[in-house]
Amino acid sequence: MMRIGFTSIKKCDIILGMYDSFREFLEGKKKIAIIQAENPDGDSLGSALALEGILADYEVSLYCPVQIPTYMRYFDGWGRVTAEFDFLADGYIIVDTASNILLSKLLEDSAIRKRLYNAPVFVLDHHESEDDLEFSHMGLIQELPACCSLILRIAKELEMLEKADKSVYEYLYYGILSDTLGLTTATTGAKTFMEIGELVERGELEVDKLEEKRRQFSKKSERIFKYKADLIQHTEFFLDGKLAAIHIPWEEIHEFSNEYNPNALIMEELRMVAGVEVALAVKTYPDGRVTGKIRTTEPIAQEIAEFYGGGGHPYAAGFRTYDVEYEEVVREVIEVIDKLGKKIIAS
């Protein structure tokens, strides 16, 4: 793999000229395609939609290899995201990931893979994990609470907000709140609160109405409500209750995911169980694929995920592997926790 002009930044303050590579990437281009990973969340969707609005002078397409889940459709404009890849774009911007694993569904398509190998690509991500994309690209990784925070800072420094309408501020607002769990994560600092305040003020956002819209789309049908009860019932506990794990087989993924992602249903519930310090949700697929979502109270989620080549945040991470059983994943996660210095099982 060769990186071209890739910048990883470990401080959160804006440095003059730090984002010029993004301006350089856009020079001479007319059509831009914005790509989300196959596990879209509020931050990736907000990032894609906000960039679309910021790049008002360009012809922009929005791509995601999977359908946007129903519970995320409080974002106006979600319907513009399509699974139709634009092979004629002059450049491609990947948001909220720099990982081959999270783009594997996209890269399995040989035509898309070939296009990304031969076209200009720019990556915007806020995760500290190592970039391992196999194709040449430019980009910026800045350790921030959300990718939407990075996009806001780029747009401000490069003076790209002049043509932005109210919806851009709304997308950025939703995206930051999504990845910070309502400004409550360990990565959230004073700067993030200031950015939210700025978005509310500049976009003249009505926070109460935005929250009500989000709540309406987040409501669960009776069927999903009962399925959530089933997930809770099948949760297993290990390490004297410090590790909570749930297996989500393909049959449940297929039946429920379009309406509500099982991970979104159960992960916060696991974290709310007294004594739980690591929450693990494992999905298994017919092709042998196995994915895992990890949430922790200690900053070790990323380290656990890296055992499988995954990554993410210190407190929230994910991974993908193949041809292992759920029980084996649990055993290995327990071993990894032990190797991390018994941070979880130590009294």
mmCIF file of C-alpha atoms in Angstrom:
data_model
loop_
_atom_site.group_PDB
_atom_site.id
_atom_site.type_symbol
_atom_site.label_atom_id
_atom_site.label_comp_id
_atom_site.label_asym_id
_atom_site.label_seq_id
_atom_site.Cartn_x
_atom_site.Cartn_y
_atom_site.Cartn_z
ATOM 1 C CA MET A 1 0.000 0.000 0.000
ATOM 2 C CA MET A 2 1.189 3.509 -0.765
ATOM 3 C CA ARG A 3 -0.159 6.613 0.918
ATOM 4 C CA ILE A 4 -0.008 9.927 -0.891
ATOM 5 C CA GLY A 5 -0.059 13.041 1.244
ATOM 6 C CA PHE A 6 -1.751 11.271 4.112
ATOM 7 C CA THR A 7 -1.734 13.242 7.358
ATOM 8 C CA SER A 8 -2.404 11.873 10.828
ATOM 9 C CA ILE A 9 -2.857 14.583 13.448
ATOM 10 C CA LYS A 10 -2.866 13.871 17.173
ATOM 11 C CA LYS A 11 -3.864 17.310 18.440
ATOM 12 C CA CYS A 12 -7.269 18.855 18.200
ATOM 13 C CA ASP A 13 -6.422 22.545 17.768
ATOM 14 C CA ILE A 14 -6.583 23.992 14.258
ATOM 15 C CA ILE A 15 -3.168 24.659 12.775
ATOM 16 C CA LEU A 16 -2.948 27.240 10.005
ATOM 17 C CA GLY A 17 -2.745 25.494 6.644
ATOM 18 C CA MET A 18 -3.345 22.065 8.152
ATOM 19 C CA TYR A 19 -6.291 21.334 5.883
ATOM 20 C CA ASP A 20 -4.883 22.669 2.606
ATOM 21 C CA SER A 21 -4.498 19.121 1.281
ATOM 22 C CA PHE A 22 -8.290 18.886 1.087
ATOM 23 C CA ARG A 23 -8.473 22.028 -1.032
ATOM 24 C CA GLU A 24 -5.716 20.651 -3.248
ATOM 25 C CA PHE A 25 -7.617 17.389 -3.694
ATOM 26 C CA LEU A 26 -10.694 19.262 -4.936
ATOM 27 C CA GLU A 27 -8.810 21.357 -7.488
ATOM 28 C CA GLY A 28 -9.809 20.666 -11.070
ATOM 29 C CA LYS A 29 -12.624 18.290 -10.171
ATOM 30 C CA LYS A 30 -16.296 18.584 -11.048
ATOM 31 C CA LYS A 31 -17.836 15.301 -9.828
ATOM 32 C CA ILE A 32 -17.223 13.981 -6.320
ATOM 33 C CA ALA A 33 -18.512 10.718 -4.869
ATOM 34 C CA ILE A 34 -18.721 10.446 -1.077
ATOM 35 C CA ILE A 35 -18.408 6.931 0.354
ATOM 36 C CA GLN A 36 -19.581 5.550 3.704
ATOM 37 C CA ALA A 37 -18.535 2.206 5.129
ATOM 38 C CA GLU A 38 -20.908 -0.729 5.246
ATOM 39 C CA ASN A 39 -21.863 -0.002 8.856
ATOM 40 C CA PRO A 40 -23.327 3.510 8.514
ATOM 41 C CA ASP A 41 -24.000 5.415 11.706
ATOM 42 C CA GLY A 42 -25.115 8.921 12.557
ATOM 43 C CA ASP A 43 -21.617 10.342 12.242
ATOM 44 C CA SER A 44 -20.869 8.810 8.845
ATOM 45 C CA LEU A 45 -24.277 9.786 7.456
ATOM 46 C CA GLY A 46 -24.001 13.294 8.896
ATOM 47 C CA SER A 47 -20.509 13.618 7.432
ATOM 48 C CA ALA A 48 -21.617 12.531 3.970
ATOM 49 C CA LEU A 49 -24.668 14.786 3.868
ATOM 50 C CA ALA A 50 -22.788 17.768 5.312
ATOM 51 C CA LEU A 51 -20.010 17.403 2.737
ATOM 52 C CA GLU A 52 -22.606 17.258 -0.011
ATOM 53 C CA GLY A 53 -23.957 20.612 1.154
ATOM 54 C CA ILE A 54 -20.524 22.152 1.665
ATOM 55 C CA LEU A 55 -19.442 21.097 -1.836
ATOM 56 C CA ALA A 56 -22.328 22.986 -3.422
ATOM 57 C CA ASP A 57 -20.261 23.917 -6.471
ATOM 58 C CA TYR A 58 -19.645 20.259 -7.338
ATOM 59 C CA GLU A 59 -21.807 17.453 -8.659
ATOM 60 C CA VAL A 60 -21.912 15.136 -5.650
ATOM 61 C CA SER A 61 -23.138 11.571 -5.280
ATOM 62 C CA LEU A 62 -23.556 9.716 -1.988
ATOM 63 C CA TYR A 63 -22.704 6.019 -1.818
ATOM 64 C CA CYS A 64 -23.179 3.365 0.832
ATOM 65 C CA PRO A 65 -23.095 -0.376 0.102
ATOM 66 C CA VAL A 66 -26.031 -1.018 2.442
ATOM 67 C CA GLN A 67 -29.392 0.647 2.917
ATOM 68 C CA ILE A 68 -29.620 3.399 5.523
ATOM 69 C CA PRO A 69 -31.480 1.846 8.496
ATOM 70 C CA THR A 70 -34.951 3.132 9.280
ATOM 71 C CA TYR A 71 -33.996 4.467 12.710
ATOM 72 C CA MET A 72 -31.397 6.799 11.104
ATOM 73 C CA ARG A 73 -33.813 8.434 8.710
ATOM 74 C CA TYR A 74 -34.313 11.471 10.879
ATOM 75 C CA PHE A 75 -31.543 12.921 8.722
ATOM 76 C CA ASP A 76 -33.301 14.845 5.969
ATOM 77 C CA GLY A 77 -31.602 13.787 2.749
ATOM 78 C CA TRP A 78 -30.879 10.184 3.757
ATOM 79 C CA GLY A 79 -32.735 9.079 0.607
ATOM 80 C CA ARG A 80 -30.037 10.611 -1.582
ATOM 81 C CA VAL A 81 -27.627 7.933 -0.355
ATOM 82 C CA THR A 82 -27.570 5.124 -2.894
ATOM 83 C CA ALA A 83 -25.937 1.757 -3.457
ATOM 84 C CA GLU A 84 -25.245 2.789 -7.066
ATOM 85 C CA PHE A 85 -21.520 3.521 -7.317
ATOM 86 C CA ASP A 86 -20.530 6.485 -9.504
ATOM 87 C CA PHE A 87 -17.731 5.188 -11.720
ATOM 88 C CA LEU A 88 -17.481 8.535 -13.529
ATOM 89 C CA ALA A 89 -16.626 10.690 -10.514
ATOM 90 C CA ASP A 90 -13.407 12.734 -10.727
ATOM 91 C CA GLY A 91 -12.578 11.927 -7.115
ATOM 92 C CA TYR A 92 -13.808 9.918 -4.135
ATOM 93 C CA ILE A 93 -14.034 10.993 -0.485
ATOM 94 C CA ILE A 94 -14.285 8.245 2.141
ATOM 95 C CA VAL A 95 -15.731 9.424 5.453
ATOM 96 C CA ASP A 96 -15.431 8.033 8.976
ATOM 97 C CA THR A 97 -13.083 5.141 8.254
ATOM 98 C CA ALA A 98 -9.573 4.378 7.031
ATOM 99 C CA SER A 99 -9.955 0.628 7.350
ATOM 100 C CA ASN A 100 -10.027 -2.084 4.702
ATOM 101 C CA ILE A 101 -12.190 -4.195 6.982
ATOM 102 C CA LEU A 102 -14.981 -1.642 7.139
ATOM 103 C CA LEU A 103 -14.892 -1.247 3.356
ATOM 104 C CA SER A 104 -14.627 -4.941 2.533
ATOM 105 C CA LYS A 105 -18.150 -5.196 1.085
ATOM 106 C CA LEU A 106 -17.301 -2.396 -1.319
ATOM 107 C CA LEU A 107 -13.883 -3.829 -2.194
ATOM 108 C CA GLU A 108 -15.379 -7.233 -2.958
ATOM 109 C CA ASP A 109 -16.778 -5.651 -6.124
ATOM 110 C CA SER A 110 -13.892 -5.935 -8.588
ATOM 111 C CA ALA A 111 -15.061 -2.965 -10.688
ATOM 112 C CA ILE A 112 -15.276 -0.652 -7.658
ATOM 113 C CA ARG A 113 -11.962 -1.938 -6.365
ATOM 114 C CA LYS A 114 -10.288 -1.197 -9.702
ATOM 115 C CA ARG A 115 -11.794 2.313 -9.793
ATOM 116 C CA LEU A 116 -10.485 3.159 -6.321
ATOM 117 C CA TYR A 117 -7.042 1.893 -7.305
ATOM 118 C CA ASN A 118 -6.974 4.214 -10.312
ATOM 119 C CA ALA A 119 -8.818 7.350 -9.187
ATOM 120 C CA PRO A 120 -7.989 10.131 -6.701
ATOM 121 C CA VAL A 121 -9.209 9.192 -3.212
ATOM 122 C CA PHE A 122 -9.293 11.302 -0.056
ATOM 123 C CA VAL A 123 -9.985 9.903 3.418
ATOM 124 C CA LEU A 124 -11.504 11.842 6.327
ATOM 125 C CA ASP A 125 -11.505 10.043 9.663
ATOM 126 C CA HIS A 126 -11.355 10.797 13.364
ATOM 127 C CA HIS A 127 -10.243 7.378 14.607
ATOM 128 C CA GLU A 128 -6.801 6.908 16.047
ATOM 129 C CA SER A 129 -6.465 3.365 14.637
ATOM 130 C CA GLU A 130 -3.874 2.691 11.968
ATOM 131 C CA ASP A 131 -4.892 3.396 8.379
ATOM 132 C CA ASP A 132 -4.586 0.187 6.361
ATOM 133 C CA LEU A 133 -6.339 1.022 3.103
ATOM 134 C CA GLU A 134 -4.746 -0.945 0.302
ATOM 135 C CA PHE A 135 -5.098 1.688 -2.438
ATOM 136 C CA SER A 136 -3.272 5.007 -2.847
ATOM 137 C CA HIS A 137 -4.994 7.969 -1.246
ATOM 138 C CA MET A 138 -4.648 11.369 0.320
ATOM 139 C CA GLY A 139 -6.376 12.220 3.548
ATOM 140 C CA LEU A 140 -6.580 13.550 7.056
ATOM 141 C CA ILE A 141 -6.984 11.635 10.309
ATOM 142 C CA GLN A 142 -7.449 13.839 13.338
ATOM 143 C CA GLU A 143 -8.211 12.462 16.770
ATOM 144 C CA LEU A 144 -11.587 14.072 17.451
ATOM 145 C CA PRO A 145 -14.915 13.020 18.984
ATOM 146 C CA ALA A 146 -16.574 12.728 15.559
ATOM 147 C CA CYS A 147 -15.817 12.885 11.852
ATOM 148 C CA CYS A 148 -18.374 15.690 11.672
ATOM 149 C CA SER A 149 -16.100 17.698 13.994
ATOM 150 C CA LEU A 150 -13.263 17.286 11.504
ATOM 151 C CA ILE A 151 -15.471 18.338 8.588
ATOM 152 C CA LEU A 152 -16.655 21.417 10.487
ATOM 153 C CA ARG A 153 -13.057 22.460 11.184
ATOM 154 C CA ILE A 154 -11.995 21.915 7.582
ATOM 155 C CA ALA A 155 -14.978 23.870 6.258
ATOM 156 C CA LYS A 156 -14.304 26.762 8.628
ATOM 157 C CA GLU A 157 -10.592 27.028 7.923
ATOM 158 C CA LEU A 158 -11.058 26.744 4.158
ATOM 159 C CA GLU A 159 -14.015 29.161 4.264
ATOM 160 C CA MET A 160 -16.379 26.656 2.679
ATOM 161 C CA LEU A 161 -19.446 27.419 4.796
ATOM 162 C CA GLU A 162 -20.522 30.554 2.923
ATOM 163 C CA LYS A 163 -22.947 28.638 0.709
ATOM 164 C CA ALA A 164 -24.014 26.179 3.382
ATOM 165 C CA ASP A 165 -27.703 26.175 4.212
ATOM 166 C CA LYS A 166 -29.359 25.272 7.496
ATOM 167 C CA SER A 167 -29.341 21.565 6.688
ATOM 168 C CA VAL A 168 -25.510 21.396 6.747
ATOM 169 C CA TYR A 169 -25.447 22.660 10.326
ATOM 170 C CA GLU A 170 -28.194 20.202 11.207
ATOM 171 C CA TYR A 171 -26.253 17.249 9.728
ATOM 172 C CA LEU A 172 -23.092 18.206 11.592
ATOM 173 C CA TYR A 173 -25.065 18.691 14.815
ATOM 174 C CA TYR A 174 -26.698 15.266 14.555
ATOM 175 C CA GLY A 175 -23.422 13.596 13.585
ATOM 176 C CA ILE A 176 -21.462 14.957 16.540
ATOM 177 C CA LEU A 177 -24.224 14.104 19.002
ATOM 178 C CA SER A 178 -24.462 10.595 17.562
ATOM 179 C CA ASP A 179 -20.804 9.671 17.954
ATOM 180 C CA THR A 180 -20.475 11.303 21.372
ATOM 181 C CA LEU A 181 -23.670 9.662 22.676
ATOM 182 C CA GLY A 182 -25.174 13.050 23.348
ATOM 183 C CA LEU A 183 -21.868 14.712 24.401
ATOM 184 C CA THR A 184 -21.197 12.115 27.104
ATOM 185 C CA THR A 185 -18.214 10.098 25.810
ATOM 186 C CA ALA A 186 -14.712 10.368 27.219
ATOM 187 C CA THR A 187 -13.517 12.057 24.006
ATOM 188 C CA THR A 188 -15.923 14.963 24.470
ATOM 189 C CA GLY A 189 -14.264 18.145 25.702
ATOM 190 C CA ALA A 190 -15.005 21.844 25.996
ATOM 191 C CA LYS A 191 -14.167 22.354 22.319
ATOM 192 C CA THR A 192 -16.941 19.950 21.318
ATOM 193 C CA PHE A 193 -19.517 21.822 23.404
ATOM 194 C CA MET A 194 -18.374 25.053 21.786
ATOM 195 C CA GLU A 195 -18.765 23.542 18.321
ATOM 196 C CA ILE A 196 -22.284 22.369 19.104
ATOM 197 C CA GLY A 197 -23.125 25.858 20.329
ATOM 198 C CA GLU A 198 -21.686 27.335 17.156
ATOM 199 C CA LEU A 199 -23.730 24.987 14.969
ATOM 200 C CA VAL A 200 -26.920 25.855 16.854
ATOM 201 C CA GLU A 201 -26.225 29.576 16.557
ATOM 202 C CA ARG A 202 -25.005 29.730 12.946
ATOM 203 C CA GLY A 203 -27.633 27.306 11.687
ATOM 204 C CA GLU A 204 -30.400 28.832 13.803
ATOM 205 C CA LEU A 205 -31.247 25.300 14.859
ATOM 206 C CA GLU A 206 -34.300 24.546 16.985
ATOM 207 C CA VAL A 207 -32.815 21.889 19.221
ATOM 208 C CA ASP A 208 -36.112 20.754 20.735
ATOM 209 C CA LYS A 209 -37.596 20.075 17.298
ATOM 210 C CA LEU A 210 -34.461 18.274 16.105
ATOM 211 C CA GLU A 211 -34.518 16.039 19.163
ATOM 212 C CA GLU A 212 -38.207 15.279 18.742
ATOM 213 C CA LYS A 213 -37.615 14.299 15.116
ATOM 214 C CA ARG A 214 -34.780 11.997 16.171
ATOM 215 C CA ARG A 215 -36.948 10.435 18.860
ATOM 216 C CA GLN A 216 -39.785 9.780 16.433
ATOM 217 C CA PHE A 217 -37.539 7.835 14.062
ATOM 218 C CA SER A 218 -35.861 6.031 16.961
ATOM 219 C CA LYS A 219 -39.140 4.608 18.222
ATOM 220 C CA LYS A 220 -39.445 0.841 18.031
ATOM 221 C CA SER A 221 -42.288 -1.215 16.667
ATOM 222 C CA GLU A 222 -43.855 -3.824 18.937
ATOM 223 C CA ARG A 223 -41.965 -6.483 16.958
ATOM 224 C CA ILE A 224 -38.598 -4.780 17.552
ATOM 225 C CA PHE A 225 -39.466 -4.165 21.186
ATOM 226 C CA LYS A 226 -40.042 -7.888 21.690
ATOM 227 C CA TYR A 227 -36.871 -8.745 19.783
ATOM 228 C CA LYS A 228 -34.912 -6.467 22.107
ATOM 229 C CA ALA A 229 -36.301 -8.483 25.022
ATOM 230 C CA ASP A 230 -35.042 -11.651 23.315
ATOM 231 C CA LEU A 231 -31.558 -10.159 22.937
ATOM 232 C CA ILE A 232 -31.484 -9.260 26.607
ATOM 233 C CA GLN A 233 -32.683 -12.753 27.532
ATOM 234 C CA HIS A 234 -29.872 -14.398 25.518
ATOM 235 C CA THR A 235 -27.054 -12.197 26.816
ATOM 236 C CA GLU A 236 -24.225 -14.130 28.505
ATOM 237 C CA PHE A 237 -21.975 -12.873 31.278
ATOM 238 C CA PHE A 238 -18.334 -13.775 31.915
ATOM 239 C CA LEU A 239 -15.483 -12.643 34.163
ATOM 240 C CA ASP A 240 -17.754 -12.369 37.176
ATOM 241 C CA GLY A 241 -20.186 -10.173 35.270
ATOM 242 C CA LYS A 242 -17.606 -7.769 33.866
ATOM 243 C CA LEU A 243 -17.956 -9.040 30.277
ATOM 244 C CA ALA A 244 -21.419 -9.135 28.663
ATOM 245 C CA ALA A 245 -21.672 -10.863 25.275
ATOM 246 C CA ILE A 246 -24.473 -11.502 22.809
ATOM 247 C CA HIS A 247 -24.532 -13.610 19.642
ATOM 248 C CA ILE A 248 -26.608 -12.263 16.730
ATOM 249 C CA PRO A 249 -26.932 -14.959 14.028
ATOM 250 C CA TRP A 250 -27.632 -14.310 10.348
ATOM 251 C CA GLU A 251 -31.315 -15.182 10.643
ATOM 252 C CA GLU A 252 -31.836 -12.280 13.058
ATOM 253 C CA ILE A 253 -29.619 -9.917 11.055
ATOM 254 C CA HIS A 254 -31.651 -10.656 7.922
ATOM 255 C CA GLU A 255 -35.005 -10.310 9.660
ATOM 256 C CA PHE A 256 -34.470 -7.188 11.750
ATOM 257 C CA SER A 257 -31.528 -5.096 10.491
ATOM 258 C CA ASN A 258 -33.393 -3.043 7.919
ATOM 259 C CA GLU A 259 -35.788 -1.868 10.612
ATOM 260 C CA TYR A 260 -33.353 -1.638 13.500
ATOM 261 C CA ASN A 261 -29.703 -2.673 13.807
ATOM 262 C CA PRO A 262 -29.510 -5.305 16.583
ATOM 263 C CA ASN A 263 -26.253 -3.735 17.798
ATOM 264 C CA ALA A 264 -28.007 -0.422 18.308
ATOM 265 C CA LEU A 265 -30.744 -2.190 20.251
ATOM 266 C CA ILE A 266 -28.538 -4.017 22.722
ATOM 267 C CA MET A 267 -25.145 -2.356 23.215
ATOM 268 C CA GLU A 268 -26.246 0.465 25.489
ATOM 269 C CA GLU A 269 -28.414 -1.932 27.469
ATOM 270 C CA LEU A 270 -25.359 -4.129 28.111
ATOM 271 C CA ARG A 271 -23.363 -1.112 29.261
ATOM 272 C CA MET A 272 -26.116 -0.239 31.709
ATOM 273 C CA VAL A 273 -25.870 -3.542 33.572
ATOM 274 C CA ALA A 274 -24.188 -3.012 36.937
ATOM 275 C CA GLY A 275 -20.644 -4.349 36.902
ATOM 276 C CA VAL A 276 -20.316 -4.704 33.114
ATOM 277 C CA GLU A 277 -17.089 -3.152 31.853
ATOM 278 C CA VAL A 278 -16.882 -4.757 28.411
ATOM 279 C CA ALA A 279 -19.912 -5.205 26.119
ATOM 280 C CA LEU A 280 -19.458 -7.455 23.078
ATOM 281 C CA ALA A 281 -21.939 -8.079 20.253
ATOM 282 C CA VAL A 282 -20.945 -10.723 17.702
ATOM 283 C CA LYS A 283 -22.729 -11.174 14.360
ATOM 284 C CA THR A 284 -22.238 -14.282 12.222
ATOM 285 C CA TYR A 285 -22.998 -14.555 8.490
ATOM 286 C CA PRO A 286 -23.532 -17.466 6.060
ATOM 287 C CA ASP A 287 -20.292 -16.726 4.175
ATOM 288 C CA GLY A 288 -18.251 -17.282 7.351
ATOM 289 C CA ARG A 289 -17.907 -13.587 8.094
ATOM 290 C CA VAL A 290 -17.941 -12.616 11.763
ATOM 291 C CA THR A 291 -18.197 -9.030 12.996
ATOM 292 C CA GLY A 292 -17.844 -7.705 16.510
ATOM 293 C CA LYS A 293 -18.805 -4.469 18.247
ATOM 294 C CA ILE A 294 -17.092 -3.578 21.518
ATOM 295 C CA ARG A 295 -17.931 -0.949 24.134
ATOM 296 C CA THR A 296 -15.869 -0.591 27.299
ATOM 297 C CA THR A 297 -15.654 1.512 30.440
ATOM 298 C CA GLU A 298 -11.837 1.346 30.359
ATOM 299 C CA PRO A 299 -9.886 2.627 27.300
ATOM 300 C CA ILE A 300 -9.181 -0.835 25.883
ATOM 301 C CA ALA A 301 -11.873 -1.352 23.212
ATOM 302 C CA GLN A 302 -9.517 -0.493 20.383
ATOM 303 C CA GLU A 303 -6.834 -2.819 21.718
ATOM 304 C CA ILE A 304 -9.298 -5.703 21.884
ATOM 305 C CA ALA A 305 -10.486 -5.031 18.322
ATOM 306 C CA GLU A 306 -6.921 -4.874 17.021
ATOM 307 C CA PHE A 307 -6.480 -8.539 17.948
ATOM 308 C CA TYR A 308 -8.697 -9.230 14.917
ATOM 309 C CA GLY A 309 -7.224 -6.453 12.790
ATOM 310 C CA GLY A 310 -10.021 -4.045 13.663
ATOM 311 C CA GLY A 311 -9.918 -0.671 15.359
ATOM 312 C CA GLY A 312 -11.871 2.345 16.515
ATOM 313 C CA HIS A 313 -11.929 4.407 19.680
ATOM 314 C CA PRO A 314 -10.463 3.584 23.098
ATOM 315 C CA TYR A 315 -14.002 3.041 24.406
ATOM 316 C CA ALA A 316 -15.796 1.904 21.233
ATOM 317 C CA ALA A 317 -14.375 -0.296 18.490
ATOM 318 C CA GLY A 318 -15.149 -3.049 16.021
ATOM 319 C CA PHE A 319 -13.608 -5.860 14.027
ATOM 320 C CA ARG A 320 -14.218 -8.399 11.295
ATOM 321 C CA THR A 321 -12.866 -11.903 10.979
ATOM 322 C CA TYR A 322 -13.829 -15.136 9.237
ATOM 323 C CA ASP A 323 -14.657 -18.746 9.993
ATOM 324 C CA VAL A 324 -14.669 -18.657 13.789
ATOM 325 C CA GLU A 325 -17.512 -19.599 16.095
ATOM 326 C CA TYR A 326 -19.092 -17.145 18.519
ATOM 327 C CA GLU A 327 -17.843 -19.190 21.469
ATOM 328 C CA GLU A 328 -14.271 -18.994 20.157
ATOM 329 C CA VAL A 329 -14.508 -15.208 19.797
ATOM 330 C CA VAL A 330 -15.637 -14.924 23.414
ATOM 331 C CA ARG A 331 -12.763 -17.118 24.611
ATOM 332 C CA GLU A 332 -10.244 -15.077 22.647
ATOM 333 C CA VAL A 333 -11.644 -11.780 23.881
ATOM 334 C CA ILE A 334 -11.274 -13.038 27.440
ATOM 335 C CA GLU A 335 -7.645 -13.956 26.680
ATOM 336 C CA VAL A 336 -6.976 -10.536 25.153
ATOM 337 C CA ILE A 337 -8.443 -8.816 28.197
ATOM 338 C CA ASP A 338 -6.151 -10.914 30.370
ATOM 339 C CA LYS A 339 -3.131 -9.975 28.248
ATOM 340 C CA LEU A 340 -4.003 -6.304 28.573
ATOM 341 C CA GLY A 341 -2.825 -6.466 32.152
ATOM 342 C CA LYS A 342 -6.000 -7.786 33.760
ATOM 343 C CA LYS A 343 -7.487 -4.310 33.581
ATOM 344 C CA ILE A 344 -10.973 -5.750 33.696
ATOM 345 C CA ILE A 345 -10.665 -8.711 36.049
ATOM 346 C CA ALA A 346 -8.360 -7.070 38.564
ATOM 347 C CA SER A 347 -10.120 -6.263 41.802
#
